[in-house]
mmCIF file of C-alpha atoms in Angstrom:
data_model
loop_
_atom_site.group_PDB
_atom_site.id
_atom_site.type_symbol
_atom_site.label_atom_id
_atom_site.label_comp_id
_atom_site.label_asym_id
_atom_site.label_seq_id
_atom_site.Cartn_x
_atom_site.Cartn_y
_atom_site.Cartn_z
ATOM 1 C CA MET S 272 126.219 94.075 105.740
ATOM 2 C CA GLY S 273 127.509 95.960 102.748
ATOM 3 C CA ARG S 274 127.418 99.711 102.606
ATOM 4 C CA SER S 275 123.819 100.902 102.343
ATOM 5 C CA SER S 276 122.583 103.033 99.493
ATOM 6 C CA ASP S 277 121.298 106.541 100.164
ATOM 7 C CA ALA S 278 117.761 105.247 99.562
ATOM 8 C CA SER S 279 118.044 102.531 102.214
ATOM 9 C CA PRO S 280 115.707 102.817 105.225
ATOM 10 C CA LEU S 281 118.632 102.674 107.664
ATOM 11 C CA ARG S 282 120.426 105.581 105.996
ATOM 12 C CA LYS S 283 117.211 107.590 105.735
ATOM 13 C CA ALA S 284 116.205 107.071 109.367
ATOM 14 C CA GLY S 285 119.529 106.618 111.154
ATOM 15 C CA GLY S 286 120.750 110.180 110.708
ATOM 16 C CA GLU S 287 117.605 112.088 111.653
ATOM 17 C CA ALA S 288 118.323 114.404 114.569
ATOM 18 C CA CYS S 289 114.952 113.554 116.106
ATOM 19 C CA ALA S 290 116.365 110.126 116.971
ATOM 20 C CA LEU S 291 118.602 111.839 119.548
ATOM 21 C CA GLY S 292 115.451 112.494 121.554
ATOM 22 C CA GLY S 293 115.492 108.788 122.329
ATOM 23 C CA ALA S 294 119.102 108.697 123.546
ATOM 24 C CA GLY S 295 118.180 108.449 127.213
ATOM 25 C CA TYR S 296 115.444 105.950 126.388
ATOM 26 C CA ALA S 297 117.935 103.646 124.649
ATOM 27 C CA VAL S 298 120.433 103.922 127.514
ATOM 28 C CA LEU S 299 117.830 103.075 130.150
ATOM 29 C CA LEU S 300 116.563 100.113 128.153
ATOM 30 C CA GLN S 301 120.133 98.845 127.963
ATOM 31 C CA ILE S 302 120.863 99.174 131.664
ATOM 32 C CA ALA S 303 117.509 97.608 132.590
ATOM 33 C CA HIS S 304 119.370 94.419 131.698
ATOM 34 C CA PRO S 305 121.177 93.679 134.988
ATOM 35 C CA SER S 306 124.403 92.491 133.342
ATOM 36 C CA VAL S 307 124.624 95.599 131.163
ATOM 37 C CA ALA S 308 123.974 97.810 134.177
ATOM 38 C CA GLN S 309 126.733 96.114 136.160
ATOM 39 C CA GLY S 310 129.205 96.464 133.311
ATOM 40 C CA VAL S 311 128.348 100.146 132.825
ATOM 41 C CA HIS S 312 128.547 100.777 136.557
ATOM 42 C CA ASP S 313 131.963 99.111 136.841
ATOM 43 C CA HIS S 314 133.629 100.302 133.656
ATOM 44 C CA SER S 315 131.899 103.361 132.164
ATOM 45 C CA ASP S 316 132.200 107.030 133.076
ATOM 46 C CA PHE S 317 129.366 108.261 130.886
ATOM 47 C CA ALA S 318 127.432 109.660 133.871
ATOM 48 C CA SER S 319 130.346 111.985 134.721
ATOM 49 C CA ARG S 320 131.371 112.619 131.086
ATOM 50 C CA PRO S 321 128.063 112.502 129.176
ATOM 51 C CA PHE S 322 129.214 114.486 126.147
ATOM 52 C CA ALA S 323 132.331 112.369 125.655
ATOM 53 C CA ARG S 324 130.264 109.196 125.876
ATOM 54 C CA LEU S 325 127.576 110.667 123.600
ATOM 55 C CA PHE S 326 130.152 111.456 120.918
ATOM 56 C CA GLY S 327 131.578 107.969 121.246
ATOM 57 C CA THR S 328 128.134 106.494 120.622
ATOM 58 C CA LEU S 329 127.481 108.862 117.715
ATOM 59 C CA TYR S 330 130.821 107.938 116.162
ATOM 60 C CA PHE S 331 129.829 104.282 116.383
ATOM 61 C CA VAL S 332 126.284 104.716 115.054
ATOM 62 C CA TYR S 333 126.996 107.242 112.308
ATOM 63 C CA GLY S 334 130.307 105.665 111.367
ATOM 64 C CA THR S 335 128.568 102.294 110.984
ATOM 65 C CA ILE S 336 125.813 103.726 108.784
ATOM 66 C CA TYR S 337 127.639 106.401 106.776
ATOM 67 C CA GLY S 338 131.356 105.687 107.104
ATOM 68 C CA THR S 339 133.623 104.322 104.419
ATOM 69 C CA ASP S 340 134.554 100.645 104.415
ATOM 70 C CA GLU S 341 137.936 101.443 105.966
ATOM 71 C CA GLU S 342 136.434 103.728 108.607
ATOM 72 C CA ARG S 343 133.912 101.093 109.618
ATOM 73 C CA ARG S 344 136.553 98.374 109.760
ATOM 74 C CA ARG S 345 138.809 100.443 112.013
ATOM 75 C CA LEU S 346 135.975 101.773 114.152
ATOM 76 C CA HIS S 347 134.483 98.355 114.794
ATOM 77 C CA SER S 348 137.831 96.772 115.646
ATOM 78 C CA ILE S 349 138.450 99.481 118.251
ATOM 79 C CA VAL S 350 134.982 99.072 119.784
ATOM 80 C CA ARG S 351 135.366 95.298 120.044
ATOM 81 C CA ALA S 352 138.863 95.654 121.532
ATOM 82 C CA ARG S 353 137.577 97.990 124.230
ATOM 83 C CA HIS S 354 134.657 95.706 125.014
ATOM 84 C CA ARG S 355 137.003 92.754 125.535
ATOM 85 C CA LYS S 356 138.215 94.504 128.682
ATOM 86 C CA VAL S 357 134.706 94.868 130.106
ATOM 87 C CA THR S 358 134.351 91.762 132.240
ATOM 88 C CA GLY S 359 133.413 91.112 135.828
ATOM 89 C CA PRO S 360 131.382 88.884 138.148
ATOM 90 C CA GLY S 361 128.374 87.652 136.199
ATOM 91 C CA TYR S 362 128.945 89.646 133.004
ATOM 92 C CA ARG S 363 131.127 89.852 129.938
ATOM 93 C CA ALA S 364 130.527 92.607 127.386
ATOM 94 C CA LEU S 365 131.142 90.286 124.428
ATOM 95 C CA ASP S 366 128.482 87.778 125.516
ATOM 96 C CA HIS S 367 126.149 87.351 122.580
ATOM 97 C CA ASP S 368 122.973 88.035 124.537
ATOM 98 C CA LEU S 369 124.342 91.396 125.711
ATOM 99 C CA LEU S 370 125.570 92.362 122.241
ATOM 100 C CA LEU S 371 122.181 91.501 120.787
ATOM 101 C CA TRP S 372 120.291 93.512 123.399
ATOM 102 C CA VAL S 373 122.432 96.633 123.025
ATOM 103 C CA ALA S 374 122.195 96.542 119.216
ATOM 104 C CA ALA S 375 118.443 95.894 119.379
ATOM 105 C CA THR S 376 117.896 98.958 121.577
ATOM 106 C CA LEU S 377 119.745 101.133 119.042
ATOM 107 C CA ALA S 378 117.593 99.831 116.197
ATOM 108 C CA HIS S 379 114.354 99.991 118.175
ATOM 109 C CA SER S 380 114.834 103.530 119.524
ATOM 110 C CA SER S 381 115.744 104.876 116.075
ATOM 111 C CA ALA S 382 112.725 103.192 114.467
ATOM 112 C CA ARG S 383 110.356 104.323 117.221
ATOM 113 C CA LEU S 384 111.401 107.975 117.196
ATOM 114 C CA ASN S 385 111.153 108.133 113.410
ATOM 115 C CA ALA S 386 107.709 106.526 113.500
ATOM 116 C CA MET S 387 106.542 109.044 116.110
ATOM 117 C CA VAL S 388 107.653 111.979 113.953
ATOM 118 C CA PHE S 389 107.061 110.773 110.399
ATOM 119 C CA GLY S 390 104.475 108.026 110.895
ATOM 120 C CA GLU S 391 104.764 104.258 110.824
ATOM 121 C CA PRO S 392 106.831 102.898 107.890
ATOM 122 C CA GLY S 393 105.426 100.411 105.442
ATOM 123 C CA ALA S 394 105.858 96.724 106.180
ATOM 124 C CA GLN S 395 108.480 96.240 103.467
ATOM 125 C CA GLU S 396 110.443 99.321 104.489
ATOM 126 C CA TYR S 397 110.484 98.188 108.126
ATOM 127 C CA ALA S 398 111.638 94.716 107.123
ATOM 128 C CA VAL S 399 114.528 96.168 105.116
ATOM 129 C CA PHE S 400 115.395 98.517 107.986
ATOM 130 C CA LEU S 401 115.696 95.577 110.386
ATOM 131 C CA ARG S 402 117.885 93.593 107.998
ATOM 132 C CA GLU S 403 120.188 96.573 107.571
ATOM 133 C CA ALA S 404 120.211 97.268 111.319
ATOM 134 C CA SER S 405 122.055 93.990 111.777
ATOM 135 C CA ALA S 406 125.122 96.143 111.062
ATOM 136 C CA PHE S 407 124.987 97.427 114.662
ATOM 137 C CA ALA S 408 125.081 93.877 116.015
ATOM 138 C CA THR S 409 127.788 92.515 113.720
ATOM 139 C CA ALA S 410 129.880 95.632 114.380
ATOM 140 C CA LEU S 411 129.857 94.724 118.077
ATOM 141 C CA GLY S 412 130.855 91.151 117.300
ATOM 142 C CA LEU S 413 127.552 89.266 117.087
ATOM 143 C CA PRO S 414 127.346 86.649 114.291
ATOM 144 C CA GLU S 415 124.882 87.891 111.683
ATOM 145 C CA GLU S 416 122.764 84.732 111.864
ATOM 146 C CA GLU S 417 121.901 85.517 115.493
ATOM 147 C CA TRP S 418 120.258 88.835 114.596
ATOM 148 C CA PRO S 419 116.412 88.633 114.375
ATOM 149 C CA ALA S 420 116.207 90.211 110.944
ATOM 150 C CA SER S 421 112.500 89.766 110.113
ATOM 151 C CA PRO S 422 109.801 91.900 111.790
ATOM 152 C CA GLU S 423 108.217 88.794 113.284
ATOM 153 C CA GLU S 424 111.504 87.552 114.746
ATOM 154 C CA PHE S 425 112.504 90.980 116.045
ATOM 155 C CA ASP S 426 109.129 91.733 117.626
ATOM 156 C CA ALA S 427 109.045 88.316 119.335
ATOM 157 C CA TYR S 428 112.595 88.818 120.638
ATOM 158 C CA TRP S 429 111.732 92.345 121.818
ATOM 159 C CA GLU S 430 108.613 91.301 123.725
ATOM 160 C CA ARG S 431 110.438 88.360 125.322
ATOM 161 C CA SER S 432 113.362 90.551 126.352
ATOM 162 C CA MET S 433 111.182 93.323 127.755
ATOM 163 C CA ARG S 434 109.444 90.825 130.042
ATOM 164 C CA SER S 435 112.808 89.719 131.460
ATOM 165 C CA LEU S 436 114.175 93.186 132.311
ATOM 166 C CA ARG S 437 114.816 93.982 135.960
ATOM 167 C CA VAL S 438 116.041 97.355 137.203
ATOM 168 C CA GLY S 439 118.602 96.983 139.972
ATOM 169 C CA GLU S 440 120.280 99.446 142.302
ATOM 170 C CA GLU S 441 123.233 99.864 139.917
ATOM 171 C CA ALA S 442 120.877 101.019 137.149
ATOM 172 C CA ARG S 443 119.034 103.416 139.467
ATOM 173 C CA ARG S 444 122.347 104.887 140.606
ATOM 174 C CA ILE S 445 123.377 105.442 136.972
ATOM 175 C CA VAL S 446 120.063 107.181 136.287
ATOM 176 C CA ARG S 447 120.470 109.510 139.265
ATOM 177 C CA GLU S 448 123.961 110.484 138.120
ATOM 178 C CA LEU S 449 122.959 110.827 134.478
ATOM 179 C CA PHE S 450 119.866 113.003 134.897
ATOM 180 C CA HIS S 451 121.182 115.084 137.804
ATOM 181 C CA PRO S 452 124.636 116.080 136.530
ATOM 182 C CA ALA S 453 127.102 118.056 138.576
ATOM 183 C CA SER S 454 127.616 120.419 135.627
ATOM 184 C CA VAL S 455 125.096 123.268 135.945
ATOM 185 C CA PRO S 456 124.892 124.047 132.177
ATOM 186 C CA LEU S 457 123.892 120.415 131.521
ATOM 187 C CA ARG S 458 120.938 120.401 133.894
ATOM 188 C CA PRO S 459 118.308 122.032 131.619
ATOM 189 C CA LEU S 460 119.247 119.673 128.780
ATOM 190 C CA MET S 461 119.000 116.632 131.027
ATOM 191 C CA ARG S 462 115.598 117.763 132.350
ATOM 192 C CA VAL S 463 114.304 117.718 128.785
ATOM 193 C CA GLN S 464 115.898 114.333 128.179
ATOM 194 C CA LEU S 465 114.348 113.022 131.407
ATOM 195 C CA LEU S 466 110.890 114.110 130.221
ATOM 196 C CA LEU S 467 111.365 112.396 126.853
ATOM 197 C CA THR S 468 112.803 109.274 128.446
ATOM 198 C CA GLY S 469 109.992 109.036 130.975
ATOM 199 C CA GLY S 470 107.370 109.411 128.268
ATOM 200 C CA LEU S 471 108.928 106.743 126.072
ATOM 201 C CA LEU S 472 109.493 104.125 128.759
ATOM 202 C CA PRO S 473 106.703 101.669 129.619
ATOM 203 C CA PRO S 474 105.136 102.536 132.997
ATOM 204 C CA ASP S 475 106.535 99.525 134.835
ATOM 205 C CA LEU S 476 110.147 100.300 133.886
ATOM 206 C CA ARG S 477 109.621 103.999 134.562
ATOM 207 C CA GLU S 478 108.462 103.110 138.059
ATOM 208 C CA GLN S 479 111.359 100.704 138.630
ATOM 209 C CA PHE S 480 113.823 103.431 137.632
ATOM 210 C CA GLY S 481 112.161 105.828 140.065
ATOM 211 C CA ILE S 482 111.393 108.420 137.371
ATOM 212 C CA PRO S 483 108.642 110.713 138.683
ATOM 213 C CA TRP S 484 105.552 110.928 136.485
ATOM 214 C CA SER S 485 102.176 112.636 136.584
ATOM 215 C CA HIS S 486 99.286 113.692 134.354
ATOM 216 C CA ALA S 487 100.984 117.072 133.935
ATOM 217 C CA ARG S 488 104.228 115.451 132.789
ATOM 218 C CA GLN S 489 102.326 113.217 130.377
ATOM 219 C CA ARG S 490 100.538 116.254 128.876
ATOM 220 C CA ARG S 491 103.873 118.032 128.529
ATOM 221 C CA PHE S 492 105.393 115.009 126.787
ATOM 222 C CA ASP S 493 102.391 114.689 124.444
ATOM 223 C CA ARG S 494 102.658 118.389 123.592
ATOM 224 C CA VAL S 495 106.356 118.047 122.727
ATOM 225 C CA VAL S 496 105.537 115.110 120.444
ATOM 226 C CA ARG S 497 102.720 117.013 118.688
ATOM 227 C CA VAL S 498 104.858 120.099 118.083
ATOM 228 C CA THR S 499 107.804 118.025 116.870
ATOM 229 C CA ARG S 500 105.570 116.045 114.500
ATOM 230 C CA ALA S 501 104.188 119.286 113.045
ATOM 231 C CA VAL S 502 107.433 121.241 112.751
ATOM 232 C CA TYR S 503 110.365 118.858 112.395
ATOM 233 C CA PRO S 504 109.516 117.315 108.969
ATOM 234 C CA LYS S 505 109.461 120.842 107.491
ATOM 235 C CA VAL S 506 113.039 121.535 108.557
ATOM 236 C CA PRO S 507 115.479 121.209 105.602
ATOM 237 C CA ARG S 508 117.142 117.819 105.468
ATOM 238 C CA PRO S 509 120.725 119.169 105.758
ATOM 239 C CA VAL S 510 119.740 120.782 109.072
ATOM 240 C CA ARG S 511 118.049 117.608 110.319
ATOM 241 C CA PHE S 512 121.194 115.631 109.461
ATOM 242 C CA LEU S 513 123.577 118.164 111.003
ATOM 243 C CA PRO S 514 124.523 115.774 113.872
ATOM 244 C CA VAL S 515 125.742 113.273 111.254
ATOM 245 C CA THR S 516 127.755 115.912 109.428
ATOM 246 C CA LEU S 517 129.364 117.251 112.604
ATOM 247 C CA SER S 518 130.043 113.819 114.101
ATOM 248 C CA LEU S 519 131.722 112.464 110.971
ATOM 249 C CA TRP S 520 133.730 115.684 110.617
ATOM 250 C CA SER S 521 134.842 115.450 114.255
ATOM 251 C CA MET S 522 135.643 111.749 113.956
ATOM 252 C CA ARG S 523 137.728 112.249 110.824
ATOM 253 C CA ARG S 524 139.402 115.399 112.100
ATOM 254 C CA SER S 525 140.449 113.970 115.447
ATOM 255 C CA GLY S 526 141.234 110.554 114.024
ATOM 256 C CA GLY S 527 141.237 109.169 117.541
ATOM 257 C CA TRP S 528 138.821 106.402 116.636
ATOM 258 C CA LEU S 529 140.369 105.637 113.293
ATOM 259 C CA LYS S 530 144.148 105.825 113.662
ATOM 260 C CA PRO S 531 146.080 102.928 115.193
ATOM 261 C CA ARG S 532 147.514 103.825 118.570
ATOM 262 C CA ARG S 533 151.294 104.000 118.786
ATOM 263 C CA ALA S 534 153.128 102.117 121.471
ATOM 264 C CA ARG S 535 154.168 104.165 124.468
ATOM 265 C CA GLY S 536 157.537 105.804 123.929
ATOM 266 C CA THR S 537 157.313 105.992 120.137
ATOM 267 C CA ARG S 538 156.672 109.098 118.104
ATOM 268 C CA ASP S 539 154.746 109.914 114.961
ATOM 269 C CA PRO S 540 157.318 109.814 112.115
ATOM 270 C CA ARG S 541 155.492 112.652 110.378
ATOM 271 C CA ARG S 542 156.320 115.051 113.212
ATOM 272 C CA PRO S 543 159.780 116.508 113.926
ATOM 273 C CA VAL S 544 161.559 115.735 117.148
ATOM 274 C CA SER S 545 161.112 118.663 119.510
#
């Protein structure tokens, strides 16, 4: 996909800070796929380093939507190279069905959170959003023709995939580690994220994950949604897009995702020998 214009649905929706409220929701949908859960369990440390993993995801999402052509090219090559190492019994991160599912959860969670806050988009706008969201899938290595770009194709794929999800012990262990972090300052934030995640998940998956729920929790979730819907759209756009601004600044400043790695034992020629 070519670089989107500022008026494109993906660029308008993809940077809204409200979408971060669905971060836990997207992660749990991903690991409800047994192969994804096994790969995350075996190879990822996001439960013990949630902020590092969050920034990595934000670099990928925001870099894909708002980065320059060169930034996207470098970013995507690094992501695919790292995924090539994620293999094990019964899973391979570059399998097309896994790439499609992970990319679909990113598109779905962004679209759902924006619809909850701003209202459902028009049919044409949603169709364009889905076509543009193929960028997430192709960035991971999925051929563009395998992305369900029309609303009908995407909705059919989504319903079929949701019926096939099964939460295993690996996924439940990840959830326990993620929402009950060892770091004390993180605990209030993760309690809020647990409430949002529980409210967004369908009841059957919520039960499989072992997320406690009650009428009181549902009322609390509904109240958060009502307040957000009333207040958030009135916040100035630069403030709502602050996560994009900070993530791109951090990505470009650190350069860790964008600069080629030097071989061990070599030095940067721009720096003097100490």
